[in-house]
XYZ file of C-alpha atoms in Angstrom:
289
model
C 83.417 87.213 118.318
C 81.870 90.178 119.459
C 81.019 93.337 117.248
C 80.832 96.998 118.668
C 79.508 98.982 116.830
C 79.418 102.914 117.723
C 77.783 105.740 117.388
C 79.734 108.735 117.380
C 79.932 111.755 115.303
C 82.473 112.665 112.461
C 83.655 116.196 110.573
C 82.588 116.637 107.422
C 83.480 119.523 105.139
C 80.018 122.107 104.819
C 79.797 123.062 101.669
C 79.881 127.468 101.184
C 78.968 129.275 98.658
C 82.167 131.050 98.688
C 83.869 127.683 97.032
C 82.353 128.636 93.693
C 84.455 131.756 93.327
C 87.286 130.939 95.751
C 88.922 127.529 96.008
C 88.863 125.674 99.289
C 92.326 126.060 101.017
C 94.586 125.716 103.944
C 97.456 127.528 104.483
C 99.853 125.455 106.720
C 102.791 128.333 106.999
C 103.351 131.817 109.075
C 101.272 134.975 107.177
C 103.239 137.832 106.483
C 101.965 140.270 108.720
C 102.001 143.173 106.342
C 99.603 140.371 104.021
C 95.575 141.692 103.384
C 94.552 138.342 103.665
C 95.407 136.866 107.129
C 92.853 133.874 106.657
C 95.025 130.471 106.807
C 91.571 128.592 105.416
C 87.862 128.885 104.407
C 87.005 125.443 105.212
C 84.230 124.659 107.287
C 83.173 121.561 108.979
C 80.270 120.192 110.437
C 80.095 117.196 113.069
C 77.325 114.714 112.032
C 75.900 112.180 113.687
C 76.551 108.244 112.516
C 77.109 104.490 113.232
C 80.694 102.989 112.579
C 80.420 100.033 111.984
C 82.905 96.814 113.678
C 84.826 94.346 110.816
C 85.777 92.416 114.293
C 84.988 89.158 113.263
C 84.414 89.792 109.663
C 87.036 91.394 108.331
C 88.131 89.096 105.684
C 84.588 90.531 104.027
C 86.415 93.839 102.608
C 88.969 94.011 99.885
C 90.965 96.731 98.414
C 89.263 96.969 95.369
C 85.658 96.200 96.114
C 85.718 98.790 99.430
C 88.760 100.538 99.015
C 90.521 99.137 102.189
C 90.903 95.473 103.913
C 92.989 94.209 107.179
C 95.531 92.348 107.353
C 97.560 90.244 109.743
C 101.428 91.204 109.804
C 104.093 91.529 112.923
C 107.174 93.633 112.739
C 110.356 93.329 114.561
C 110.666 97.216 114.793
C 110.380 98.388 118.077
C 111.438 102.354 117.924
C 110.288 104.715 114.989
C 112.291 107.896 115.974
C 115.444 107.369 114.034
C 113.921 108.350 110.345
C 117.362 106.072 108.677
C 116.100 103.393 110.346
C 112.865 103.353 109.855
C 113.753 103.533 106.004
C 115.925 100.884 106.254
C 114.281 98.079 108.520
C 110.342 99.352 108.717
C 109.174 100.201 104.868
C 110.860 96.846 103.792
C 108.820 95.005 105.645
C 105.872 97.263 104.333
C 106.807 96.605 100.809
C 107.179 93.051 101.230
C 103.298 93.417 103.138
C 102.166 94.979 99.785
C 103.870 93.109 96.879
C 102.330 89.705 98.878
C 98.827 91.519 99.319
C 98.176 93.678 96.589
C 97.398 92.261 93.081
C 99.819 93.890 90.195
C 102.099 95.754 92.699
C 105.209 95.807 90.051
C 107.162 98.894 91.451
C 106.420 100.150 95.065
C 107.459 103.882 95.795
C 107.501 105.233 99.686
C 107.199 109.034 99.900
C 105.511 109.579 103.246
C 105.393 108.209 106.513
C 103.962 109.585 109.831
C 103.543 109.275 113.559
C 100.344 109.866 115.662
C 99.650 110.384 118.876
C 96.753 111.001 121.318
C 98.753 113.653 123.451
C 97.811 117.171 124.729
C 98.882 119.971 121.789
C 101.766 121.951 123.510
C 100.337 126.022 123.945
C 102.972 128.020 121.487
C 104.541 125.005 119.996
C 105.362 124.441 116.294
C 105.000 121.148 114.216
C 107.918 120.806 111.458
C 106.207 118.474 108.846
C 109.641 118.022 107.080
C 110.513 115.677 110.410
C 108.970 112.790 109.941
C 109.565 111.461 113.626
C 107.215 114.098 115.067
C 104.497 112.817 116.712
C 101.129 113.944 115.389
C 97.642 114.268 116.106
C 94.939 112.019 114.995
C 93.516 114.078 111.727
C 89.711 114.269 112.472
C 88.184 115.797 109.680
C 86.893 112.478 106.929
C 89.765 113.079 104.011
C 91.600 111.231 101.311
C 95.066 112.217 101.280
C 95.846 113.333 97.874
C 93.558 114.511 94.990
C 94.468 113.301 91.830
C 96.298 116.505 90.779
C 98.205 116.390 93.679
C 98.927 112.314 92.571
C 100.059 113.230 89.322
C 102.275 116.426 90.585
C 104.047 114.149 93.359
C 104.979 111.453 90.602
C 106.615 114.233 87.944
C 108.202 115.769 91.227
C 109.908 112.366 93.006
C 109.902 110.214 89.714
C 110.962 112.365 86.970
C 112.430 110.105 84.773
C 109.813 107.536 84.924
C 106.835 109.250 85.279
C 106.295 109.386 81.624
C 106.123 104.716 81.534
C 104.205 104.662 84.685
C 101.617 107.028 84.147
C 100.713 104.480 81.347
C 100.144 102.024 83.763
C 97.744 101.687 86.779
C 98.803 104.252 89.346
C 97.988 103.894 93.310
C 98.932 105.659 96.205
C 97.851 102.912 99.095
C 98.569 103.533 102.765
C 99.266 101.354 105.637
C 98.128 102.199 108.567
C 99.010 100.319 112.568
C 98.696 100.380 115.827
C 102.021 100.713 117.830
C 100.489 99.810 121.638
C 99.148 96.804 122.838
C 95.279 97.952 120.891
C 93.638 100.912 119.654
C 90.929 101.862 122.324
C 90.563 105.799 122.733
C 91.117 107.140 118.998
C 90.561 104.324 116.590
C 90.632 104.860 112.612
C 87.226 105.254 110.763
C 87.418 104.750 106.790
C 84.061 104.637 104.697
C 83.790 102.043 101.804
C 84.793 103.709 98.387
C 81.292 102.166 96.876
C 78.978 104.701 98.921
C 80.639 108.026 97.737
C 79.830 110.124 95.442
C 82.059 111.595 93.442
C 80.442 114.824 93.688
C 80.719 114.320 97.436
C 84.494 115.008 97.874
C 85.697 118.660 97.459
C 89.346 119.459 96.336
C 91.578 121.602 98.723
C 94.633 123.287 98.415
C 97.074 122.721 100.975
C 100.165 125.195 100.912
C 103.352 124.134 103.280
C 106.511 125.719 103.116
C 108.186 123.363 101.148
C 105.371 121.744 99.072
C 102.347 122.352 97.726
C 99.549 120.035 96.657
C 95.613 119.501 97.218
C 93.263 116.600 99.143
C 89.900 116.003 99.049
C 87.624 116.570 101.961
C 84.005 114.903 101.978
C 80.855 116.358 102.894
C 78.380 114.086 104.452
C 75.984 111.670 102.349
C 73.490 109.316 104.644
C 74.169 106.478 101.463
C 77.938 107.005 102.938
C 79.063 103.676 105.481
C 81.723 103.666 107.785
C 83.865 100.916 109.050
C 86.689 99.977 112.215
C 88.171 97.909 113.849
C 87.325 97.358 117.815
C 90.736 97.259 120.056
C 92.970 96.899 116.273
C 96.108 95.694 117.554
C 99.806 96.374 116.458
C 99.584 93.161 114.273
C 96.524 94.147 113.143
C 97.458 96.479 109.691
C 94.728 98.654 107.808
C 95.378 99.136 104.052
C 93.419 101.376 102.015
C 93.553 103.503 99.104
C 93.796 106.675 98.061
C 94.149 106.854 94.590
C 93.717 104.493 91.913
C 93.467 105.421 88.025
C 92.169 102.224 87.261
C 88.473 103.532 86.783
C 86.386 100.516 86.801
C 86.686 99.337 90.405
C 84.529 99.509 92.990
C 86.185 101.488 95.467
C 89.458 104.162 93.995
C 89.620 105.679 97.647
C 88.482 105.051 101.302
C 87.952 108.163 103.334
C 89.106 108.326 106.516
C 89.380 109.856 110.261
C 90.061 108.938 113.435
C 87.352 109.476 116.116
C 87.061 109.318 119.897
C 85.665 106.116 121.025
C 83.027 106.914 123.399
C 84.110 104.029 126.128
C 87.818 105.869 126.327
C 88.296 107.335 129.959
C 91.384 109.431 131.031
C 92.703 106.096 132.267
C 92.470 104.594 128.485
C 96.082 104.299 127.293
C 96.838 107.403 124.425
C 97.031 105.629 121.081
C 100.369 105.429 118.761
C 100.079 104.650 115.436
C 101.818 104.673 112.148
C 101.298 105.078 109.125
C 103.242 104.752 105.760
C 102.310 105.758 102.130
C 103.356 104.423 99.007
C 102.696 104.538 94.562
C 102.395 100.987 93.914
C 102.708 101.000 90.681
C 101.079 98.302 87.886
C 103.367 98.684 84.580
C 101.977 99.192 80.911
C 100.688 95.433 80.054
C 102.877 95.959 76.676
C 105.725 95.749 78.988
């Protein structure tokens, strides 16, 4: 089978000098008015210039571990994702059943996100409530990994208070799974780099203040050793699943950055992709246990 590769251009965070006296932020809420600082962030990003590369045909090459992502086949029987009581109760089952048969040590599987994208025209004036999780989304285009690990650890004491304490002793992971829901992916497809060509000192912690929650992701500034990876027309059975966490420090890959890009063959004719995506602690208990 055919590989197409691309060349295209992602955003990368540009590293300031002001992030050595002033941590990175973004502020995701309405300002006071009366406030001195009306700034909502001091990130800036930079488009650069690479080749992402196409797993079409090789797929089965990439694991979770060694690059921080791999594909996988799996159908669903869901059909709508706007009724969020559904979607818990028929969707994420079939997501934790994808994981416990896929992922190595996956003991105790926790959901506490999931999210809908779209390719559609941003509405002048309009307001995105991140508490619904039916609201359709933008593809996020700047290369991140979801949560820091400060932001891992806070979630878990927050949502699993009375466990934390056991499975903090254990391997921790916060792994998302990501799919297409149209016929294939051909106008904004989903770039992720392999966890083994970043440096650490690559990826740059940023606050991100909402009005309900608080917590911090990392955003990566370009590195030529980095390597980026997709998959050419991924189709709804067609399911990415990639890290980003994992306390388990001798792997090769802990995270996979990602971002979704515009393929350069997409014409106003191209149908607008759908996609989503769910994440999850999958949790590896104590071996003493």
């Amino acid at each position: 089978m055919t590989s197409h590769n691309i060349t295209t251009s992602l955003n990368f965070l540009q590293w300031q000098e002001l992030y050595e006296e002033e941590r990175p932020f973004q502020i995701f809420i309405n300002i006071p008015e009366d406030a001195e600082d009306q700034r909502n962030t001091n990130l800036v990003f930079e488009k650069v210039g690479l080749t992402v590369h196409d797993v079409r045909g090789h797929a089965e090459d990439f694991s979770l571990d060694t690059n921080g992502f791999m594909y996988r086949q799996h159908s669903t029987k869901i059909t709508s994702f706007m009724d969020r009581k559904f979607v818990g109760e028929n969707y994420l089952p079939e997501i934790e059943a994808l994981l416990r048969r896929e992922v190595e040590g996956a003991d105790q599987i926790f959901f506490f996100d999931w999210r809908l994208r779209k390719n559609a025209p941003e509405v002048e004036g309009s307001i995105i409530d991140m508490n619904d999780l039916t609201t359709w989304l933008r593809p996020a285009t700047h290369v991140h990994v979801d949560q820091s690990p400060a932001a891992a650890l806070k979630r878990i004491m927050l949502q699993l208070p009375n466990e934390a304490e056991r499975l903090l002793k254990g391997r921790v992971r916060i792994i998302n799974v990501w799919r297409p829901l149209i016929g294939s992916v051909e106008d904004w497809p989903l770039a992720v780099c392999d966890g083994r060509t970043v440096d650490g000192g690559d990826l740059v912690e940023t606050d991100h203040v909402r009005r309900h929650y608080s917590g911090s992701t990392l955003y990566l500034m370009r590195n030529p050793a980095q390597k980026f990876y997709y998959m050419s027309k991924q189709s709804k059975n067609e399911v990415l699943i990639f890290k980003n966490f994992d306390s388990k420090p001798d792997v090769g890959a802990r995270y996979a950055p990602h971002a979704s890009f515009r393929h350069p063959h997409a014409t106003i004719n191209t149908p607008p992709r759908e996609s989503i995506e769910v994440r999850a602690f999958v949790f590896t208990f104590p071996s003493n246990e």
